[in-house]
XYZ file of C-alpha atoms in Angstrom:
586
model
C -8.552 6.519 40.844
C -5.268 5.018 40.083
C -4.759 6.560 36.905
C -5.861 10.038 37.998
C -2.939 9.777 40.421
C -0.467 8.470 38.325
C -1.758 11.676 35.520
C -1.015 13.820 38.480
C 2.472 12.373 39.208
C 2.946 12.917 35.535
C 1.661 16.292 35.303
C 3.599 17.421 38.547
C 7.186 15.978 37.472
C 6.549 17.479 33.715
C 5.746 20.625 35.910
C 9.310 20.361 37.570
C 10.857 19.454 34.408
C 9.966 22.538 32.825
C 10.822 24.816 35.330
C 14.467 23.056 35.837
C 15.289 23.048 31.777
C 14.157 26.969 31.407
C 16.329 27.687 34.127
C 19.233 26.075 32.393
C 18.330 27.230 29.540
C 18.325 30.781 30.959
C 21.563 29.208 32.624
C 23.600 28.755 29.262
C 22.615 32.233 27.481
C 25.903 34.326 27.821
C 26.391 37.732 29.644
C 26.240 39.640 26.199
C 23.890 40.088 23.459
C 23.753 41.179 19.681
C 22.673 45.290 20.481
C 21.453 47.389 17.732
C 24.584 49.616 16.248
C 23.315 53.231 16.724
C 26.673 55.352 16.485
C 25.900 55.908 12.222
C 28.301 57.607 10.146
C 27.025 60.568 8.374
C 28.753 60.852 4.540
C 29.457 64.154 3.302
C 28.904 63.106 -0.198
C 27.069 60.573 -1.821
C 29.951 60.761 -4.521
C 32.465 58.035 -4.144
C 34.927 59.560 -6.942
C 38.311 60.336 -4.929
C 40.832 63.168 -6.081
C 43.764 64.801 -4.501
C 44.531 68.741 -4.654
C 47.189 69.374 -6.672
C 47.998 72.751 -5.125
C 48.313 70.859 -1.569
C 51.333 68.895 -3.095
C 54.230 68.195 -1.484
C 57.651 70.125 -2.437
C 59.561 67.204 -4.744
C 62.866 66.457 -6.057
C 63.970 68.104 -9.802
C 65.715 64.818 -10.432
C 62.531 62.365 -9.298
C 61.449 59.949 -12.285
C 58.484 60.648 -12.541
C 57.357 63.697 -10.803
C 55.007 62.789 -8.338
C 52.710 65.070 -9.646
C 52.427 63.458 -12.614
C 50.583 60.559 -10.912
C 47.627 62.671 -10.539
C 47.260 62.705 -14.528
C 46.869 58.635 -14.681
C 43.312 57.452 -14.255
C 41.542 54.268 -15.286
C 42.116 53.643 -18.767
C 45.111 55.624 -19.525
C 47.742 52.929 -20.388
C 46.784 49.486 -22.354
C 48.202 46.522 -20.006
C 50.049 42.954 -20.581
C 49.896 40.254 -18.137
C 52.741 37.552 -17.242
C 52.201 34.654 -15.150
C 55.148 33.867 -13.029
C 55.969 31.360 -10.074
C 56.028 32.750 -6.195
C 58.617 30.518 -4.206
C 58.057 30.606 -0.734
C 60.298 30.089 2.206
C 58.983 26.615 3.019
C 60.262 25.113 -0.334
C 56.799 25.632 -2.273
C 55.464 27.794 -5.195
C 52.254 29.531 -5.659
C 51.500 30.519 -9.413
C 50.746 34.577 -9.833
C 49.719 36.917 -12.006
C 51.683 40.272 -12.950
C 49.909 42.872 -14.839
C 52.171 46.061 -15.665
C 50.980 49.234 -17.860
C 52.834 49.483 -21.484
C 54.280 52.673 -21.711
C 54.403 54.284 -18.310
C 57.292 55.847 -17.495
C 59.977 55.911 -15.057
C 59.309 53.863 -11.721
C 55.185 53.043 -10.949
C 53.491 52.637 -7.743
C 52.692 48.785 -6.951
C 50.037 46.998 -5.576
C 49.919 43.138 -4.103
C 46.669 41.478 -3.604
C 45.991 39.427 -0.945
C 42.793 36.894 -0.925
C 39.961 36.811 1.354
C 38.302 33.161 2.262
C 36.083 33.254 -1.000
C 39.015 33.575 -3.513
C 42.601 31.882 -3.727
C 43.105 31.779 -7.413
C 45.544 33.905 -9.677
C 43.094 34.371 -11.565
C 41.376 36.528 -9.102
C 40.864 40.100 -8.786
C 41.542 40.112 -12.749
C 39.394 43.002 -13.315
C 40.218 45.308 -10.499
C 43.880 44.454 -10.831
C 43.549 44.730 -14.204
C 41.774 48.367 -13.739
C 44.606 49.938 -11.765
C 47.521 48.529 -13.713
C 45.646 50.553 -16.847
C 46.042 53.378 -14.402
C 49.972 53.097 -14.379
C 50.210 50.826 -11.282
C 51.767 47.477 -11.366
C 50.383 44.916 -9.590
C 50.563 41.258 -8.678
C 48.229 38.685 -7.385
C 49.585 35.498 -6.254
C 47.268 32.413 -5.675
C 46.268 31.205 -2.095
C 47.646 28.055 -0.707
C 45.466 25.708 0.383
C 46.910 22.721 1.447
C 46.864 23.607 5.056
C 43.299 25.787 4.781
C 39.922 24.488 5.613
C 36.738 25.828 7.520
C 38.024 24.183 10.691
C 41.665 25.921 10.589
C 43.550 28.706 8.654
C 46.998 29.912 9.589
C 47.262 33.228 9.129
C 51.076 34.259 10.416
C 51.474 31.192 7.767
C 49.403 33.426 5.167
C 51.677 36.618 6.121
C 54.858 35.223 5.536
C 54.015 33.707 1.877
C 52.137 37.262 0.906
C 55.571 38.612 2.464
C 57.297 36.530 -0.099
C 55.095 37.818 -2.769
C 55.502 41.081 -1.559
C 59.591 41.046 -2.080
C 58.944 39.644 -5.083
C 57.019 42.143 -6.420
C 59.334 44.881 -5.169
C 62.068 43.478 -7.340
C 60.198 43.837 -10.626
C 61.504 46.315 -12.926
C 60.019 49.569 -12.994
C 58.884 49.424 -9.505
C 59.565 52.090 -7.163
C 59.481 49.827 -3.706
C 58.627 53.081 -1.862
C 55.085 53.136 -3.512
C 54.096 49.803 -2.916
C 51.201 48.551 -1.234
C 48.635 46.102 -0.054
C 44.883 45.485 -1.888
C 43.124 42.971 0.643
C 39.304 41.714 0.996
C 37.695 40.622 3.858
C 39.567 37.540 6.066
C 42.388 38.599 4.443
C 42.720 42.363 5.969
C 43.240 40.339 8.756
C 46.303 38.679 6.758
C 47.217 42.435 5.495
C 47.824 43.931 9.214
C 49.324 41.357 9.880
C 51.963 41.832 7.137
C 51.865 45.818 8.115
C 52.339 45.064 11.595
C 55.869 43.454 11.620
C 56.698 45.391 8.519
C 57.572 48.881 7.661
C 57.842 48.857 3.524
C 54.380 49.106 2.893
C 53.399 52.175 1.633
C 49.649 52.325 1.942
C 46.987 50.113 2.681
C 43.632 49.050 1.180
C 41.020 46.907 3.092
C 38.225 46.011 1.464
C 34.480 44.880 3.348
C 37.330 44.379 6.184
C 35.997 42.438 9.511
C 38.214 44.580 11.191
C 37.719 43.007 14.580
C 37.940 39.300 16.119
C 36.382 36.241 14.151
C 34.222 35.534 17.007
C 32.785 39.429 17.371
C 32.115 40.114 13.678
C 30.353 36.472 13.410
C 28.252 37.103 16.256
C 27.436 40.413 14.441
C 27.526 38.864 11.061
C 24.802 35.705 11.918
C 22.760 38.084 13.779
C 21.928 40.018 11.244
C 21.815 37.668 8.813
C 19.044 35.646 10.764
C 17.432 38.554 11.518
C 16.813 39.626 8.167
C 15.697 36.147 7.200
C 13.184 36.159 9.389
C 13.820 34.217 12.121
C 12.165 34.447 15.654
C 13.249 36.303 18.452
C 14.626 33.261 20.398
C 16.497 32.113 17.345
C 18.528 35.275 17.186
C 19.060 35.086 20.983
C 20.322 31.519 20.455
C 22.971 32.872 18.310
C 24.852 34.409 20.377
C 24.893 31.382 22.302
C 26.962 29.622 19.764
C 29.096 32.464 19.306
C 29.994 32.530 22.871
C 31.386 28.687 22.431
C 35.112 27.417 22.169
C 35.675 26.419 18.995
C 39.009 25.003 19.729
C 37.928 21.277 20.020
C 37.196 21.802 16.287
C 40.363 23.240 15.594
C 38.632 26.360 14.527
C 40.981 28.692 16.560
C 41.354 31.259 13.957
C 37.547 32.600 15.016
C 39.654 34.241 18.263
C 42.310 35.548 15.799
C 43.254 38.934 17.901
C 43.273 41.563 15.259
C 43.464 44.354 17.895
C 47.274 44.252 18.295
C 47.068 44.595 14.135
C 45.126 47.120 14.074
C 47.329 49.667 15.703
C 49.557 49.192 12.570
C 47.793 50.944 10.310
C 50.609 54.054 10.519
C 50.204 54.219 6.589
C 47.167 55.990 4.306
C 44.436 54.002 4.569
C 41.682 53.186 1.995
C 38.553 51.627 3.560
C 36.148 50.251 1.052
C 32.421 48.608 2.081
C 29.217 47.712 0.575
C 26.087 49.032 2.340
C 24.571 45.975 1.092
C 27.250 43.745 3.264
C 25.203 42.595 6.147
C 28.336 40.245 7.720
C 30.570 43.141 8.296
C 30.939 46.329 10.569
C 30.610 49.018 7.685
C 30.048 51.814 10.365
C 31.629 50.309 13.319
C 34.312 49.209 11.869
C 35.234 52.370 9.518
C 35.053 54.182 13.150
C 37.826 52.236 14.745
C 40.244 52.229 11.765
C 39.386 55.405 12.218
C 40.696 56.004 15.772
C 42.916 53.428 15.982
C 45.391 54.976 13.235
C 44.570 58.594 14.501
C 45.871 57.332 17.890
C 49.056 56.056 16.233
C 49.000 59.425 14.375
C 47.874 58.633 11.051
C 44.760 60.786 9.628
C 45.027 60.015 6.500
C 42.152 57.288 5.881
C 39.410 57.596 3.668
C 36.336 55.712 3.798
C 34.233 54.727 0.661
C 30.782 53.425 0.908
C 29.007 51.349 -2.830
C 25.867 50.144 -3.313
C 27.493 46.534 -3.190
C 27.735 43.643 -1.417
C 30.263 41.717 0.568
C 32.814 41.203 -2.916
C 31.892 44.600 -3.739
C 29.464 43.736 -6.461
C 26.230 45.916 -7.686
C 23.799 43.460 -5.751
C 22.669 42.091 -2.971
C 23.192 38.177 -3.049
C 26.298 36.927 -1.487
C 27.088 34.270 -4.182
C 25.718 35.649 -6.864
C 28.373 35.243 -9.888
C 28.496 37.758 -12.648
C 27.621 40.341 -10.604
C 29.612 43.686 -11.977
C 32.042 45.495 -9.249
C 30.397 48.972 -7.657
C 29.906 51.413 -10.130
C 32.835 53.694 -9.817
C 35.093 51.252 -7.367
C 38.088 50.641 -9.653
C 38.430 54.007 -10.808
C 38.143 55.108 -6.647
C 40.871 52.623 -6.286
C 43.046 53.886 -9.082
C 42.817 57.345 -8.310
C 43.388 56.753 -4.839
C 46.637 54.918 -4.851
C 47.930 57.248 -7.158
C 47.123 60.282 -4.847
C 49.261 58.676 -2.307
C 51.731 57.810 -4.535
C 51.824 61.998 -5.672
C 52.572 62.083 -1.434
C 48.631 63.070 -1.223
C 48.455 63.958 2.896
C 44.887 63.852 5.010
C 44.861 67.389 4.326
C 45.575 67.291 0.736
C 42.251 65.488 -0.767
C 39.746 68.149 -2.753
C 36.813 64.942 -2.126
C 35.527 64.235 1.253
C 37.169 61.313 3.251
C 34.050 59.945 3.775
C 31.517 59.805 1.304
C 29.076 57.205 -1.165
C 25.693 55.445 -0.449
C 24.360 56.384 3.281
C 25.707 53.029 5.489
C 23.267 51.197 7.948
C 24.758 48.538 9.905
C 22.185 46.968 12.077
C 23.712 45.124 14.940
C 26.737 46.490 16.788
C 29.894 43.806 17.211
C 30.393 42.599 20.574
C 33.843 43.640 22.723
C 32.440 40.503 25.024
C 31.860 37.237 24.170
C 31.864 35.274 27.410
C 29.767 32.181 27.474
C 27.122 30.359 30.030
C 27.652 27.285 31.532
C 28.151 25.432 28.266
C 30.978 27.304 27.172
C 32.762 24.913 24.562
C 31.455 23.655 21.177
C 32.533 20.080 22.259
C 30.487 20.213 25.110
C 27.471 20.551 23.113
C 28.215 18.175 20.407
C 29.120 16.018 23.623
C 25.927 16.372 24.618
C 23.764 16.043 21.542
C 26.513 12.680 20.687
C 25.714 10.786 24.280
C 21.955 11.496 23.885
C 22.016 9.658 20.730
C 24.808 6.754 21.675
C 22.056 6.313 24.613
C 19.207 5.668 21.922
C 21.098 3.943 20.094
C 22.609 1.545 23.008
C 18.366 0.882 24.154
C 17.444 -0.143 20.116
C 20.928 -2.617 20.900
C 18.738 -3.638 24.098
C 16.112 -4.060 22.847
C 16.901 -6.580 19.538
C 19.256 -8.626 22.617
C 15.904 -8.862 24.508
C 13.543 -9.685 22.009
C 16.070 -12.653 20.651
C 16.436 -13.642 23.979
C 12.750 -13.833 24.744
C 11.849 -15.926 21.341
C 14.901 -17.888 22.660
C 13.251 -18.506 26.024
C 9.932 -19.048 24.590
C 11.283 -21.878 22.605
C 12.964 -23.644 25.199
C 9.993 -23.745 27.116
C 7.529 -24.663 24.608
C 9.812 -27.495 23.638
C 9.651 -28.958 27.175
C 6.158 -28.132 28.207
C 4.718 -29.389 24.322
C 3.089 -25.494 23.982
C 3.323 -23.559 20.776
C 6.756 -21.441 20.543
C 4.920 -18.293 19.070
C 6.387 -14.720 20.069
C 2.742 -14.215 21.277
C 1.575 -17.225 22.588
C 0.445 -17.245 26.382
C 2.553 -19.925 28.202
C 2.449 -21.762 31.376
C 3.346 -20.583 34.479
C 7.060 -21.977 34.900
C 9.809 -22.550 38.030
C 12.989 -21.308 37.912
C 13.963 -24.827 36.575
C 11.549 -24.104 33.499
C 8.708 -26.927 34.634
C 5.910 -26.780 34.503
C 3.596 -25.812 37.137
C 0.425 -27.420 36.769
C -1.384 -26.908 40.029
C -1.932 -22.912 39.732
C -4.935 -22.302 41.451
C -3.488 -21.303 44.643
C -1.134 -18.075 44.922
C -1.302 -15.773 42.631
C 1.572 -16.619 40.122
C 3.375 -12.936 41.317
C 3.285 -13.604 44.903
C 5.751 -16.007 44.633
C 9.615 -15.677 44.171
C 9.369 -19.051 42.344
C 6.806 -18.473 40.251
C 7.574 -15.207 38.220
C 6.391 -16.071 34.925
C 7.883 -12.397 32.924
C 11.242 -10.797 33.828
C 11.552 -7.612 31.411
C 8.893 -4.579 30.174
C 5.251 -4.776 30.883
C 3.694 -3.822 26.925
C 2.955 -0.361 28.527
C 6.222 0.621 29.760
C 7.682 -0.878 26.421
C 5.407 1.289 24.852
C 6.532 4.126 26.708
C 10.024 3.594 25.990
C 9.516 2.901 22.517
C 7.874 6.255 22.235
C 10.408 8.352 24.330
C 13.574 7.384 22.694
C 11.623 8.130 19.070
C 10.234 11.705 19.574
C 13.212 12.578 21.456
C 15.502 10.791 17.995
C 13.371 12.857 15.795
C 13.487 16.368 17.975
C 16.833 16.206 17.379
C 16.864 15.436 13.694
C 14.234 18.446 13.294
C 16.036 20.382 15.211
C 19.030 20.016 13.405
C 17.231 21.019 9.851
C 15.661 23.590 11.161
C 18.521 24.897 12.423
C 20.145 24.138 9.125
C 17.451 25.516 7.064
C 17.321 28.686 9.168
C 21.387 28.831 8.162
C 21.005 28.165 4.535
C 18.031 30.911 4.469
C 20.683 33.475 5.975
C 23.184 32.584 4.013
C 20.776 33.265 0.812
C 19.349 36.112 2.318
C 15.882 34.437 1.902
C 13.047 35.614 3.529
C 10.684 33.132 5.233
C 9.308 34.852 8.537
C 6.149 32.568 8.472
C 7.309 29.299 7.943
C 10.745 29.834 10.755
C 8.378 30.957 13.347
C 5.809 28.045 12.951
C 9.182 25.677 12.495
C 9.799 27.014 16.335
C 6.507 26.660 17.631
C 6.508 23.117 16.158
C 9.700 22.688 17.866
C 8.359 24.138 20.935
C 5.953 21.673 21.333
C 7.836 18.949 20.472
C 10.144 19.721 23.520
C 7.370 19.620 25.399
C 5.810 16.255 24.570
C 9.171 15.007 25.202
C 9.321 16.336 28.226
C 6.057 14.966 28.942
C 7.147 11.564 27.862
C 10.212 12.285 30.126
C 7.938 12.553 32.945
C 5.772 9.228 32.005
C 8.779 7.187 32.058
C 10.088 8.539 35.398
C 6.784 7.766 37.069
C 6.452 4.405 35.478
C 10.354 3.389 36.198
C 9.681 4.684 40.115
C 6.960 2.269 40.560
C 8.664 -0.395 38.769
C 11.132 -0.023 41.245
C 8.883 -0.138 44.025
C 7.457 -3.722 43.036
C 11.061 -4.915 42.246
C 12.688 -4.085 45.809
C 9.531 -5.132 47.543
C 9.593 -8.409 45.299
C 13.343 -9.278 45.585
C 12.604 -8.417 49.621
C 9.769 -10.207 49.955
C 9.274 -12.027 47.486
C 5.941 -10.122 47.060
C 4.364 -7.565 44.897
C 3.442 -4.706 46.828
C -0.328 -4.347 45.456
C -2.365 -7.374 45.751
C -4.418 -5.322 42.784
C -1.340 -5.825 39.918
C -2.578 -7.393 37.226
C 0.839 -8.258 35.622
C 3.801 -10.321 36.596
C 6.298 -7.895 34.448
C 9.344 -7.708 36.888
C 12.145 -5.191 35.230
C 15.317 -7.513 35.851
C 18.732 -6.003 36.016
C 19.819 -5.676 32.601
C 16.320 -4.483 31.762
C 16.822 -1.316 34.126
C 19.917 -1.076 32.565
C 18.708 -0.290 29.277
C 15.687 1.758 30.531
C 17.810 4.069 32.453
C 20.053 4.485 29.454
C 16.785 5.218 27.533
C 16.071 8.147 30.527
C 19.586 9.446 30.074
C 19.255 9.962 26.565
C 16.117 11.808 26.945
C 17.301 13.757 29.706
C 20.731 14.787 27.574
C 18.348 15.056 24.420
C 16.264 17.953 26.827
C 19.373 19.784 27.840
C 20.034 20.051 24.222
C 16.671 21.569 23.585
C 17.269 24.062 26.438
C 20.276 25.136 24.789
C 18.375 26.409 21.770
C 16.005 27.656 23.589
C 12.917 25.119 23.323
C 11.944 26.078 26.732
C 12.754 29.325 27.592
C 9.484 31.385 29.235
């Protein structure tokens, strides 16, 4: 009968466990979600080639060197190149190597082009075969290498970034045969967020090319970018939902500030033609969502002259569709787009003076739309969480600390009184009953050794509440290991773009129920802790045990219920983690 109501106290506090941790789970999921993107783009041809009218011209000066016209007639290929590496020296005192590749035999003054580097390049080396594409096209151009001395996943500094392309940029505008009124900006991904910068507090740049561009803050185009990426790897329901969770948090105790990076305010600087370039293949970025609002932004600041280009390609504008996959070819076509396209501007090409559609190539289909709102729940800081998940485990790791002081101290105690009683000192042999002084009590047939304040034999963990402890403070250790490569091997599949719907969703369920035996054990060790407390007030009251039917004289002593309630904590913190991702949610 006992143990039918101590399985019901069990069953009724896991009962109110659950319901508490699904309601902070529900708690913590922010006010926003990832939503489908359904605004699509419609391309008016599925040719990506760009030309300019000649007829739609603008009137130019008899003494210009070259005509502007004569751009028109340069195309990929037209002019054999040669390539100089020089030094960049920047306003802080250092130098960034670059590369400047110029066409032999073009006359009079070219159009230029600088390239700036997104986060998966930083080399001179870089870009060599676009830049080396366009500058066989007549244009000159220059790519500088990255620094990286003050860049790492946890911070970037991109005013930092502007000012040392800026440098680059003046360089560039000093080389001979340049005509600084053609000169422009190539950038990829992060760093079109580096490029509108540059355009926003300056007015010398003539156009503008952003390739597989984020185009809006870190935090809204990740929480667009991870959602479809775990989407498409398969991943449960839930598991999407969770990621917008960690989205929502402050990076800032990680120093990764640059993830709120407000490229709105940039944005409205795009006053200059516009090339946008993306791969439908490019699951991390806006392609339609983003085209749109370059789109509207610069036609609010007055400028309708952007075209939009969509490859087969992914993110680097390669013909496939891994992320990381090296030797990949560019886009079929992309080099000879971007040739012909900077010339066209450079000829003084207008919005109304392209013969080729400003939007056209492969049909676009951008899955999830990027968030204008990413507020939080109630955890609404990274550090909060690792916090979190960091106590839970200094609390597991304080009890296994308690638990080797306890055990020495036990063998210790056993010792001392098998050396003056004349018993065996074994970890497991049964020993006398004892006084406080350690003697012997030989006349034991009276009280029952508990009933006696004198005569408590055991101060510490009955074997099953040891047991229990044991086994609470390992599942919950392990949850959160498993959690954390699942959660990692969800991540890597995204990254990889590898499918594995099966195995995630029976990862989850496994996880699932995990969270729920801990919880259960959660529940077990409440239950046993409250009536441990029960016998020790009634015994350090009394100086009885409140059921003459206990068949142990276990008394938890102070430092005991220390480490047990530090055990607790850690599973409770360990549970709030789970709710976090979800483990509970109904």
């Amino acid at each position: 009968m006992k143990a039918w109501r101590t399985a019901m106290r069990v069953a009724a506090t896991t009962a109110a466990l659950l319901v508490v941790f699904a309601v902070l789970g529900a708690l913590m999921m922010p006010r926003w979600r990832s939503e489908p993107y359904t605004d699509h783009i419609a391309v008016a041809s599925a040719d990506t080639a760009i030309a300019a009218n000649p007829a739609a011209m603008p009137a130019s000066s008899p003494s210009a060197d070259p005509a502007p016209s004569s751009f028109l007639a340069d195309h990929q290929g037209t002019y054999r190149t040669r390539e100089r590496r020089i030094s960049v020296h920047l306003e802080d005192g250092g130098s960034v190597p670059a590369i400047l590749r110029e066409p032999i035999g073009a006359p009079g003054r070219r159009p230029a082009c600088l390239f700036v580097h997104g986060s998966g390049t930083g080399a001179a080396d870089d870009f060599g075969d676009i830049a080396n594409a366009m500058s066989s096209a007549g244009i000159i151009t220059l790519v500088p290498a990255k620094r990286t001395d003050d860049y790492t996943p946890l911070h970037r500094d991109y005013p930092r970034f502007a000012r040392d392309y800026g440098t680059a940029l003046d360089l560039l505008k000093l080389v001979p045969g340049v005509d600084t009124g053609r000169t422009g900006l190539y950038a990829e991904s992060e760093g079109t967020w580096i490029s509108m910068l540059m355009t926003e507090h300056r007015h010398d740049i003539a156009f503008s090319i952003l390739s597989s561009a984020p185009v809006y803050k870190g935090r809204e185009q990740m929480a667009m970018a991870v959602s479809a990426y775990v989407h498409q790897s398969g991943a449960p329901g839930p598991v999407v939902k969770d990621v917008a969770k960690l989205m929502s948090l402050d990076f800032a105790p990680f120093d990764l500030r640059y993830a709120d990076f407000d490229a709105d305010d940039a944005r409205d600087s795009l006053t200059m033609p516009v090339l946008v370039n993306y791969g439908t293949y490019d699951t991390a970025m806006p392609i339609e969502q983003g085209a749109r609002t370059i789109i509207d932004t610069a036609a609010r600041r007055g400028n309708r002259n952007v075209t939009v280009r969509y490859y087969a390609a992914n993110h680097q504008m390669r013909a496939g569709k891994g992320l990381f996959a090296p030797g990949l070819p560019l886009a079929d076509g992309y080099t000879r787009d971007l040739s012909d396209w900077v010339n066209g501007v450079a000829a003084g090409t207008g919005a109304e003076g392209w013969s080729t559609p400003l939007i056209a190539g492969a049909a676009p289909d951008q899955r999830y739309a990027a968030p204008t709102d990413t507020s939080s729940g109630i955890i609404g800081s990274l550090g909060v969480l690792a916090g979190l998940t960091a106590a839970a485990l200094a609390c597991f790791a304080a009890v296994v600390c308690g638990a080797v002081c306890f055990g020495c101290a036990e063998l210790a105690r056993r010792r001392r009184i098998a050396a003056m009683t004349g018993s065996p000192g074994r970890i497991r042999a049964r020993l006398p009953i004892v006084n406080r002084r350690l003697r012997a009590r030989t006349d034991t047939t009276g009280a029952w050794p508990g009933t006696s304040r004198a005569f408590v034999r055991d101060v510490g963990y009955s074997r099953g509440l040891a047991r229990l402890m044991a086994c609470g403070v390992a599942v919950s250790c392990m949850m959160l290991v498993a959690l954390a490569a699942y959660l990692s091997y969800v991540g890597v599949s995204a990254l990889y773009l590898r499918r594995s719907p099966a195995m995630m969703s029976a990862g989850f369920t496994v996880l699932r129920v995990g969270g729920v035996l801990c919880m259960i054990l959660c529940a077990a060790l409440i239950v046993r802790l409250a009536g441990a407390w029960r016998v020790r007030r009634a015994y350090l009251a009394h100086g009885l045990y409140p059921t003459a039917g206990l068949h142990s004289t276990w008394l938890v002593g102070r430092w005991h219920w220390m480490v047990a309630l530090l055990a607790l904590a850690g599973m409770l913190l360990a549970l709030v983690v789970m709710a976090f991702w979800g483990l509970f949610s109904l």
